[in-house]
Tab-separated table of C-alpha atoms and ligand atoms in Angstrom:
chain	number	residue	atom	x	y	z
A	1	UNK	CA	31.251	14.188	-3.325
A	2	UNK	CA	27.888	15.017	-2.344
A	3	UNK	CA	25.709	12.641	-0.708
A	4	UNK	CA	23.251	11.126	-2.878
A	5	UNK	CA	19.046	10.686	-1.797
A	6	UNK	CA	16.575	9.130	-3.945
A	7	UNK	CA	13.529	11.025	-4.747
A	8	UNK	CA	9.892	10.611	-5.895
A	9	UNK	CA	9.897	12.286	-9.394
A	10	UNK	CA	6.487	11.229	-10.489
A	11	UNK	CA	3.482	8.992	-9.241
A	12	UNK	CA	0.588	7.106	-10.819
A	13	UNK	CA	-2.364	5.184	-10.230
A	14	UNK	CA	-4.585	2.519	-11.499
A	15	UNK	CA	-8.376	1.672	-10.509
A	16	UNK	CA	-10.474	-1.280	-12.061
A	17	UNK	CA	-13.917	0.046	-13.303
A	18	UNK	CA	-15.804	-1.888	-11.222
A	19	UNK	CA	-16.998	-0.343	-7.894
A	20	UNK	CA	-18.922	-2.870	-5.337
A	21	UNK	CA	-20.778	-0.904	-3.002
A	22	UNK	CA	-21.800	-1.107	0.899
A	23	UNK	CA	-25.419	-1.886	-0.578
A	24	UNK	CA	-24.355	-4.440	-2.886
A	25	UNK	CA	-22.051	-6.000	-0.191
A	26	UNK	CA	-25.161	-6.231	2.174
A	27	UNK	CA	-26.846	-8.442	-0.439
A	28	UNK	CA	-24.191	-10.832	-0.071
A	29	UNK	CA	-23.901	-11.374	3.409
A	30	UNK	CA	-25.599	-9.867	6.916
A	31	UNK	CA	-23.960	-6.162	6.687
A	32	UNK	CA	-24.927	-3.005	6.655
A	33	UNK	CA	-23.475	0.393	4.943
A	34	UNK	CA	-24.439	1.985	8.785
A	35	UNK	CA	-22.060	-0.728	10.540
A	36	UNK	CA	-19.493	-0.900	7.840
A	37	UNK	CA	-18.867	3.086	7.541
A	38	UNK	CA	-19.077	3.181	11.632
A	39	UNK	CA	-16.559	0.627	12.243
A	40	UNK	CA	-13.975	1.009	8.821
A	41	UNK	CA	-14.959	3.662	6.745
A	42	UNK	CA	-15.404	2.475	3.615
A	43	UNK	CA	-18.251	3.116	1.332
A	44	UNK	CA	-16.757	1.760	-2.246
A	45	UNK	CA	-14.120	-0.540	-3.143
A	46	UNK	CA	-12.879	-1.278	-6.513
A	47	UNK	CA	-13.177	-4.912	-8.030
A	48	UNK	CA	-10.812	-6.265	-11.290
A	49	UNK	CA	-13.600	-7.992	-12.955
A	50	UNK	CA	-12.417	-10.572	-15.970
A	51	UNK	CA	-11.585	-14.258	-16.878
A	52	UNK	CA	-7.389	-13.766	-16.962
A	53	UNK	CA	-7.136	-10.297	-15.331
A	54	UNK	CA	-4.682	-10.607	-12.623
A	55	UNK	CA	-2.415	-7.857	-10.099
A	56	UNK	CA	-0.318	-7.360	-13.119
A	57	UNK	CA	-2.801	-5.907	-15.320
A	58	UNK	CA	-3.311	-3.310	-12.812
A	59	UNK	CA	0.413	-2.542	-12.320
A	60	UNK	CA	1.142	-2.890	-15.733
A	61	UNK	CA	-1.100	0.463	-16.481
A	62	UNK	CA	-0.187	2.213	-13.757
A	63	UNK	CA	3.837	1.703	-14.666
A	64	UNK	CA	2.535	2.569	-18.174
A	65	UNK	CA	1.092	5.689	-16.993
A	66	UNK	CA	4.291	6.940	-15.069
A	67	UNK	CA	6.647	5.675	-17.544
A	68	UNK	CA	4.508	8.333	-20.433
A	69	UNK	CA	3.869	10.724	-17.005
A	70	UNK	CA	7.570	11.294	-16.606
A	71	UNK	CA	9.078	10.951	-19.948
A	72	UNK	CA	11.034	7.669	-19.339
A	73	UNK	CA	11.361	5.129	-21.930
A	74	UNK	CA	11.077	1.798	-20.805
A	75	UNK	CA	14.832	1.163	-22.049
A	76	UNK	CA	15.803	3.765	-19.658
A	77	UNK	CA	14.203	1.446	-16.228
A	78	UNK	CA	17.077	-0.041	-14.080
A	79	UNK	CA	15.064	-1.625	-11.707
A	80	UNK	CA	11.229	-2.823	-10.885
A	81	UNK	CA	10.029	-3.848	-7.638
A	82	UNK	CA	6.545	-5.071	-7.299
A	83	UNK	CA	5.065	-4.669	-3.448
A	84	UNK	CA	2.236	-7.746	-3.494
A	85	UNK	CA	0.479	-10.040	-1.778
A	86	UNK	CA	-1.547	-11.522	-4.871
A	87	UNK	CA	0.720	-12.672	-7.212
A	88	UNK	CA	-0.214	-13.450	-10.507
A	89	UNK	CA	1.286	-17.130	-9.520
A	90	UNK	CA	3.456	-18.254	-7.174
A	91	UNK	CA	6.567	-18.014	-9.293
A	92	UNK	CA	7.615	-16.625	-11.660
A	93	UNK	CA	7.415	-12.917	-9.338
A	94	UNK	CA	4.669	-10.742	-10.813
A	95	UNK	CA	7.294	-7.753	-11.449
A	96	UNK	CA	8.857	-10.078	-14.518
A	97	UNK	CA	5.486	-9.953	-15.887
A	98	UNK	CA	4.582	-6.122	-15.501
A	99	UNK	CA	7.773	-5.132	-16.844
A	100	UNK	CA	7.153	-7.535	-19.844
A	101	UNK	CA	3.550	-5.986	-20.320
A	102	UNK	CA	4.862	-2.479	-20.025
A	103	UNK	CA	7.940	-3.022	-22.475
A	104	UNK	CA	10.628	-2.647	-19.618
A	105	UNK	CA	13.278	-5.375	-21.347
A	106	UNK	CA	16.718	-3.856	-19.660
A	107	UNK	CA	15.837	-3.845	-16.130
A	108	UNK	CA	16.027	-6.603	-13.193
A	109	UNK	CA	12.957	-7.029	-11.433
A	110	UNK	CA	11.531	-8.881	-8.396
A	111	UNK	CA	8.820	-8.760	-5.975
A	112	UNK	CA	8.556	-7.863	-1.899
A	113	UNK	CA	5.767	-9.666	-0.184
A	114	UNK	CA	5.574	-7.467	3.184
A	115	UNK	CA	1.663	-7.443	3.186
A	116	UNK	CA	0.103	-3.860	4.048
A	117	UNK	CA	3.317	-2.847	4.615
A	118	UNK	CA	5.134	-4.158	1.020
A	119	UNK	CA	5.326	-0.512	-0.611
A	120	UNK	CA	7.352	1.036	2.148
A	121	UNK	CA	9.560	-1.963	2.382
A	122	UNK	CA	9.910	-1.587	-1.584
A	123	UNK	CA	10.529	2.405	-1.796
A	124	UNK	CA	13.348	2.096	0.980
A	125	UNK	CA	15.127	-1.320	-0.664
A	126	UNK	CA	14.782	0.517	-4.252
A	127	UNK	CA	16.049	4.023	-3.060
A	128	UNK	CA	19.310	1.777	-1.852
A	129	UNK	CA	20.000	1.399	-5.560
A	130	UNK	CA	19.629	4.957	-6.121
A	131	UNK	CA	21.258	5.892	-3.038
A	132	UNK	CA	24.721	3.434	-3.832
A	133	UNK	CA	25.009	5.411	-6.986
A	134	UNK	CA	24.575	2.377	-8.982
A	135	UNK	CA	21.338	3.121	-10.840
A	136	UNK	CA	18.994	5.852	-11.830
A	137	UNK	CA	15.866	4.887	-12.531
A	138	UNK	CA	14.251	2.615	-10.600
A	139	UNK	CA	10.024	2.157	-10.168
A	140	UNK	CA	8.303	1.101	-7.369
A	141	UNK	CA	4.585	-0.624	-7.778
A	142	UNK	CA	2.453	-1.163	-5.520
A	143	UNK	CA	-0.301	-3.977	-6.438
A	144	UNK	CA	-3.053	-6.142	-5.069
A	145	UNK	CA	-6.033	-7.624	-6.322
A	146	UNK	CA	-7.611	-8.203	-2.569
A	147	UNK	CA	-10.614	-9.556	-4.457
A	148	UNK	CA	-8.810	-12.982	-5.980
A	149	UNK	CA	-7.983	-14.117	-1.740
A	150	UNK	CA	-11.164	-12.217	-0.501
A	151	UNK	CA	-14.266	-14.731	0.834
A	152	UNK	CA	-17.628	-13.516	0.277
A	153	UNK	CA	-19.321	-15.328	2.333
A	154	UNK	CA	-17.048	-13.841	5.610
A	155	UNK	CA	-18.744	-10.504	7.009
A	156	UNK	CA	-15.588	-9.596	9.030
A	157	UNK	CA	-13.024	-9.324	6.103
A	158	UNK	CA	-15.326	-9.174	2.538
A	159	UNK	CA	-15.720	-5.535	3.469
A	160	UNK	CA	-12.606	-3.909	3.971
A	161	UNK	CA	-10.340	-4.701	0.789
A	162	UNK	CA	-10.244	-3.547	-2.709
A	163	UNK	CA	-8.201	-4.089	-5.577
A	164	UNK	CA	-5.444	-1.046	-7.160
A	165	UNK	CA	-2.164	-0.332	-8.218
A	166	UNK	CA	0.293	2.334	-7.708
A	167	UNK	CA	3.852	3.755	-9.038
A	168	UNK	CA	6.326	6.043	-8.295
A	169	UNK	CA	9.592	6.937	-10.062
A	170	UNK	CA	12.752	7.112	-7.860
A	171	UNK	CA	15.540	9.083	-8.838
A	172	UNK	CA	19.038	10.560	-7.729
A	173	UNK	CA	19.293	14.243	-6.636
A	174	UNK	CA	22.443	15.686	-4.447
A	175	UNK	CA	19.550	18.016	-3.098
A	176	UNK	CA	18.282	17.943	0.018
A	177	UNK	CA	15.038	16.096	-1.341
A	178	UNK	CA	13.596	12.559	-1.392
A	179	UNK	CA	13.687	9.546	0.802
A	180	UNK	CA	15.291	11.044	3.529
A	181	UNK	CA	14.623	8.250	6.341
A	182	UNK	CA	13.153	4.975	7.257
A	183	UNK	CA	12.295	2.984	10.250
A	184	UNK	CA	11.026	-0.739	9.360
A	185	UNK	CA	10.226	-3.323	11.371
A	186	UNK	CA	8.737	-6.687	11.512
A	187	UNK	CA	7.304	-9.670	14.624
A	188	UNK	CA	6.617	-12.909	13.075
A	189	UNK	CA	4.833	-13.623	16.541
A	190	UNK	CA	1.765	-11.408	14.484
A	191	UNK	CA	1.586	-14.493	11.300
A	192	UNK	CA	-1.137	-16.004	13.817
A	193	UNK	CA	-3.475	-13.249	13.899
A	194	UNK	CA	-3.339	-12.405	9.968
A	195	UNK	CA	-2.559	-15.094	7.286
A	196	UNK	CA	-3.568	-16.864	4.510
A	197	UNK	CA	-3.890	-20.725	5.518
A	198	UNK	CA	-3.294	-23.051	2.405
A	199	UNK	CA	-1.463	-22.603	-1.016
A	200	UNK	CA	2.163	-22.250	0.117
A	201	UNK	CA	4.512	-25.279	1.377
A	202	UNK	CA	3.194	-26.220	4.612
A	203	UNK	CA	-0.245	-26.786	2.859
A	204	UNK	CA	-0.485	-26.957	-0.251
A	205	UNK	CA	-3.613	-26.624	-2.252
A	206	UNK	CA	-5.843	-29.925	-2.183
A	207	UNK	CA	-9.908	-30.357	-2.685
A	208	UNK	CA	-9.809	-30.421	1.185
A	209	UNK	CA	-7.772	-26.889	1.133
A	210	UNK	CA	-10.519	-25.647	-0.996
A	211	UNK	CA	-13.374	-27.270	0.820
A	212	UNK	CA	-12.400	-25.593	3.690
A	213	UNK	CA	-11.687	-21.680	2.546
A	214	UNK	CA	-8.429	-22.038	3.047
A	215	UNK	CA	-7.219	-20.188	0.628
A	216	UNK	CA	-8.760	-17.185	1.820
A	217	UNK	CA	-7.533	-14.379	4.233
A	218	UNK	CA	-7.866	-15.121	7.707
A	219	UNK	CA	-7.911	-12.550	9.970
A	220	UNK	CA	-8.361	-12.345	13.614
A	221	UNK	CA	-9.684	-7.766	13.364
A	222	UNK	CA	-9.207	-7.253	17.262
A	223	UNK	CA	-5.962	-8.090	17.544
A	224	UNK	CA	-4.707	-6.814	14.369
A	225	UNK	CA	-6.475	-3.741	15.287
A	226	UNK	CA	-4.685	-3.383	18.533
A	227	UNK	CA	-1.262	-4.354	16.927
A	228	UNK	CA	-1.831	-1.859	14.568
A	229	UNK	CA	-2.894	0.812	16.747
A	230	UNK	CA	-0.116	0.780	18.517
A	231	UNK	CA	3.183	-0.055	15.728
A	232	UNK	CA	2.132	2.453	13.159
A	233	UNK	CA	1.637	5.144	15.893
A	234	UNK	CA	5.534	4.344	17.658
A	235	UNK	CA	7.413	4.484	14.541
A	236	UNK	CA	5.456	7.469	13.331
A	237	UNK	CA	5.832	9.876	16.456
A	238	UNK	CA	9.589	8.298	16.637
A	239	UNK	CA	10.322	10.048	13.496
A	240	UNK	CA	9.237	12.881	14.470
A	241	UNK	CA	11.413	13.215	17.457
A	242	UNK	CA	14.101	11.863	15.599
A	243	UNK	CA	13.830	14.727	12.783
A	244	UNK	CA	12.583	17.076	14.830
A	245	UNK	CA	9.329	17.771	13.413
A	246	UNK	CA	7.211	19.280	15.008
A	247	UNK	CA	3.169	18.610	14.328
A	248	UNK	CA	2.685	22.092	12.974
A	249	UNK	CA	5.969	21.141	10.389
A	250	UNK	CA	4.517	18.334	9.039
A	251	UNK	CA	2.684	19.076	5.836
A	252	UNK	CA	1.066	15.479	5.067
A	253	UNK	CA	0.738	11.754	7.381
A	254	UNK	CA	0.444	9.169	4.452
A	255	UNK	CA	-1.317	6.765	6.679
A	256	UNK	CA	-2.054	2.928	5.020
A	257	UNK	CA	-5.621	3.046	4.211
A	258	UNK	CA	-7.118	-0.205	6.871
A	259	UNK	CA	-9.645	1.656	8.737
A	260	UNK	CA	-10.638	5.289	9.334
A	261	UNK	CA	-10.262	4.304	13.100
A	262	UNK	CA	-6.432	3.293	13.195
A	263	UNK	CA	-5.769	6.569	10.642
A	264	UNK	CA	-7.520	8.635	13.308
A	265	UNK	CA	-5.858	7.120	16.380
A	266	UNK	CA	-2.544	7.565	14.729
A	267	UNK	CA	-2.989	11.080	13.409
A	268	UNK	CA	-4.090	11.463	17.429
A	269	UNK	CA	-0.967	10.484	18.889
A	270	UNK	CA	1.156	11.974	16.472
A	271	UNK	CA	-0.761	15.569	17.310
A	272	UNK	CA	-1.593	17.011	13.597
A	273	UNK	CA	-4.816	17.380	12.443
A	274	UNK	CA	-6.993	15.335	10.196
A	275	UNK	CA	-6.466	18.459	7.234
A	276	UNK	CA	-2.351	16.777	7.498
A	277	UNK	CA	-3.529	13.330	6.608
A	278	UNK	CA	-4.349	11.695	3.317
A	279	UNK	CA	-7.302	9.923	3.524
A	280	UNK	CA	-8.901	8.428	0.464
A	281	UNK	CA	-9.891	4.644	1.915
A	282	UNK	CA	-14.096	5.666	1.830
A	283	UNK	CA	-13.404	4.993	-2.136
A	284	UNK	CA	-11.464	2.478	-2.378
A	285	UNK	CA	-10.859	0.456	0.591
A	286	UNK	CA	-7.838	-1.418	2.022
A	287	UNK	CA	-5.808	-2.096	-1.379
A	288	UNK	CA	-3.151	-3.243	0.508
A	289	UNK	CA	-0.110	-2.961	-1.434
A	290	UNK	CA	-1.782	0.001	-3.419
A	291	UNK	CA	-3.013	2.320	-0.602
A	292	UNK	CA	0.364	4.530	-0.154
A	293	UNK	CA	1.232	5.577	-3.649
A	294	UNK	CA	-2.792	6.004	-4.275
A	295	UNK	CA	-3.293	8.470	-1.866
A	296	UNK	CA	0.313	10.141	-3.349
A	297	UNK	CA	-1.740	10.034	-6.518
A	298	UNK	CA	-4.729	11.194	-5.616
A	299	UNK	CA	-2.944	14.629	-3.227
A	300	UNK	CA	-0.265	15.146	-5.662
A	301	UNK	CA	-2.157	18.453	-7.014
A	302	UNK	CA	-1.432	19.463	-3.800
A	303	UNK	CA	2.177	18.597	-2.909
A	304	UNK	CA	4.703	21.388	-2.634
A	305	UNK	CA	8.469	20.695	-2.885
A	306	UNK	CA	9.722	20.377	-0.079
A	307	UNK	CA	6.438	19.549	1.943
A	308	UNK	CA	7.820	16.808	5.204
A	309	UNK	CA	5.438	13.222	4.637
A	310	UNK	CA	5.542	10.753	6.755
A	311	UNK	CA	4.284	7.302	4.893
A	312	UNK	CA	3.381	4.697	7.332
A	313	UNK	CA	2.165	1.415	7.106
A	314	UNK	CA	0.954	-2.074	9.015
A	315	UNK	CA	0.295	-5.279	7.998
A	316	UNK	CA	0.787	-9.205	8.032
A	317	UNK	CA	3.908	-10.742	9.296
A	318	UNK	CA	3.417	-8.330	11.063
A	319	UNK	CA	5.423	-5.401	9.388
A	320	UNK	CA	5.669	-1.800	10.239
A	321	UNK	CA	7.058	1.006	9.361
A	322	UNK	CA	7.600	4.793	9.178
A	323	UNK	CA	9.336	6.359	6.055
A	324	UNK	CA	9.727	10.491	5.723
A	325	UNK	CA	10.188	11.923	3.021
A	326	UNK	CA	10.696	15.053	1.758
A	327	UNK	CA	8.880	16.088	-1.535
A	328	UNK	CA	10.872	16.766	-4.556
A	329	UNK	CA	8.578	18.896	-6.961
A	330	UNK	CA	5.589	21.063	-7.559
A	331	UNK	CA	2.221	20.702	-8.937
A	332	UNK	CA	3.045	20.534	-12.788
B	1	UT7	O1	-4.050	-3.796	6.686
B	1	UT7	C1	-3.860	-4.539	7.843
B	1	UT7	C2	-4.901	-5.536	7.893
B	1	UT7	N1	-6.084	-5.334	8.589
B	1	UT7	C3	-6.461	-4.402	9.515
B	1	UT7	O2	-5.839	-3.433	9.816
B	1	UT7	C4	-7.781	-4.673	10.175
B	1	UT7	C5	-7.790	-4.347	11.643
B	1	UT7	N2	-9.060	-4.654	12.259
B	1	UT7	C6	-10.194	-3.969	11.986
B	1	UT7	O3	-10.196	-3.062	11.198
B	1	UT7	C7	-11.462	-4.331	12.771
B	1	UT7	O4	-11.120	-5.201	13.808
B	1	UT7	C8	-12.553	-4.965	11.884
B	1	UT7	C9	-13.092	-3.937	10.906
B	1	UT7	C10	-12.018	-6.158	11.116
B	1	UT7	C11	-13.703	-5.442	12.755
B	1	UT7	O5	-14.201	-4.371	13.538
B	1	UT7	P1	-14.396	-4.520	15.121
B	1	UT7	O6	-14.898	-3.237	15.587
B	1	UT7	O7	-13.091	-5.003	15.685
B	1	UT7	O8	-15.528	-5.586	15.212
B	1	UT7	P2	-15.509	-7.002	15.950
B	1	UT7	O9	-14.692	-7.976	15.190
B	1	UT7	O10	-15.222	-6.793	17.393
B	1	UT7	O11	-17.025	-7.413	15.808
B	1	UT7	C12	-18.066	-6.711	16.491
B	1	UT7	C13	-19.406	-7.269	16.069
B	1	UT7	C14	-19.473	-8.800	16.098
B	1	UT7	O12	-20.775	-9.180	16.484
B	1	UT7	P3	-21.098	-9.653	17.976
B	1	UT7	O13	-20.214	-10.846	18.206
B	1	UT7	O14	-20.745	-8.483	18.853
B	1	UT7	O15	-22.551	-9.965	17.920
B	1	UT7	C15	-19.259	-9.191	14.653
B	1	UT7	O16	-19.831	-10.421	14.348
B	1	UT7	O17	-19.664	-6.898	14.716
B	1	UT7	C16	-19.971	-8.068	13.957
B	1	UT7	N3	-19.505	-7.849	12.584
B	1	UT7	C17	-20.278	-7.279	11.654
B	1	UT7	N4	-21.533	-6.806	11.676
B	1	UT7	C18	-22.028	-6.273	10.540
B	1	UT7	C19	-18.307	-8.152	12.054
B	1	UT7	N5	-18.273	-7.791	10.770
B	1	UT7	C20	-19.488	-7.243	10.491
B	1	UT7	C21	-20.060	-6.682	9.328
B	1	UT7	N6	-21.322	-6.208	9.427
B	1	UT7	N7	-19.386	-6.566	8.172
């Protein structure tokens, strides 16, 4: 029998309407559009504006969108995994609730909390399902609303995130297509550096939590930068070797969208040129679990079947990782 893969048979997007820009940002605190496009790259970011609104909301119009996108009916979903950071609450796992607002009653559904790095963690555990045969439909959503765990007042973190979701529809093929290999990896060591203080079990949420901004991110840039630098880079160029791919054979890097510098440094060490990498993060910021399948959504005009992508990622934990992927259709 032939080998099964698991491939990307359609991808979608959501943006809030709001957009908060570098000028309104440097109303709010002591920034500047000059400093923040020198030293991330970011000019917009999208906000989910709303008494009620939550991740969810987001995901559940992107899934919407994908499910009408690639003629599914919601009946027909085996499996959602939701890739988030924000919750809509702690329990129950904001997938339940996007499949309930996008009519998806037959599937099983949980969520993957792997920070930056939560969609590639998700697209490799769902193509498993695909891959063992068992199931044939399974969507992958990528969702954060940055904006709900974001502090305002804090110059060093306010500017970088942004609030999206994304989808993509995994299938089985016997071709030669799809998820074709993964390399994921994780250092709890790295929780020190970028983490979220209050609200889970060791602390939970008191009028001194609040008082405090503790239920904000915390993140300590240099040394995430560094770690960052470095991780995303290794597993990149070590799938490469590993594959054989040469620079000149890879048609796109899918970097995670943190800053322009770390997308740079790794195109750098991987030797392609900035025309192979998906870049999108001067619109809408680090989106965390939304930056992969966005910029998927936003090039997939331009995706050939066929076309090598390497999607990597790194965030919190920390988490890494390096996923290739071979493209499974053209520009309809
Ligand atoms: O998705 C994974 C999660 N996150 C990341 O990947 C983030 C990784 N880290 C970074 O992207 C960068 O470290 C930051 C963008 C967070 C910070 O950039 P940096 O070049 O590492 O700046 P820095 O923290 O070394 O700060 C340099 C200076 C400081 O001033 P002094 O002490 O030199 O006077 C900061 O106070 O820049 C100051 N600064 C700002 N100035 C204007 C920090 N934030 C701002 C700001 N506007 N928004």
């Amino acid at each position: 029998m032939n080998k099964i893969n698991a491939v990307i048979t359609g991808v979608q997007g959501y943006l809030p309407d709001y957009i908060l820009t570098n000028e309104e940002l440097s109303t709010m605190m002591d920034t500047s559009d000059e400093w923040i496009m020198t030293r991330i790259g970011i000019k917009t970011r999208h906000i989910l504006k709303g008494e009620g609104k939550g991740t969810s909301d987001m995901a559940a119009e992107a899934v919407k969108g994908l499910l009408e996108k690639t003629n599914t009916k919601p009946e027909e979903v085996d499996l959602l995994i939701c890739a988030t950071v924000t919750p809509d609450m702690q329990f129950p796992a904001t997938a339940n609730i996007i499949a309930d607002k996008a009519g998806i009653r037959n599937a099983f559904n949980f969520d993957i909390n792997a920070a930056c790095s939560g969609f590639l963690y998700s697209v490799v555990t769902g193509s498993k399902y695909i891959e063992s045969g068992q199931y044939k439909k399974v969507i992958v959503v990528g969702a954060d609303k940055m904006s709900s765990i974001v502090d305002y007042t804090d110059r060093s973190v306010a500017p970088i995130f942004g609030d999206s979701a994304g989808a993509i529809m995994l299938e089985p093929t016997t071709e030669d297509y799809g998820i074709m290999d993964a390399i994921l990896q994780s250092d709890g060591v790295g929780r020190v550096h970028l983490h979220q203080k209050a609200g889970g079990s060791v602390k939970p949420a008191s009028h001194e939590t609040v008082d405090a901004r503790e239920h904000f991110i915390y993140q300590e840039g240099q040394a995430v930068f560094k770690w960052a630098v470095s991780k995303m880079a290794d597993v990149s160029v070590e799938m490469m070797k590993k594959h054989d791919i040469a620079p000149s054979d890879l048609a796109w890097l899918v970097p995670h969208q943190a800053n322009m510098r770390i997308i740079e440094a790794t195109a750098k060490r991987m030797g392609i040129e900035k025309e192979q990498v998906m870049i999108n993060i001067e619109r809408y910021g680090n989106t965390t679990g939304g930056t992969l399948p966005l910029c998927l959504w936003d090039y997939e005009s331009q995706l050939k079947k066929g076309d090598k992508l390497i999607l990597a990622a790194f965030g919190g934990g920390f988490t890494w990782g390096a996923v290739y992927v071979k493209w499974g259709y053209n520009p309809k």
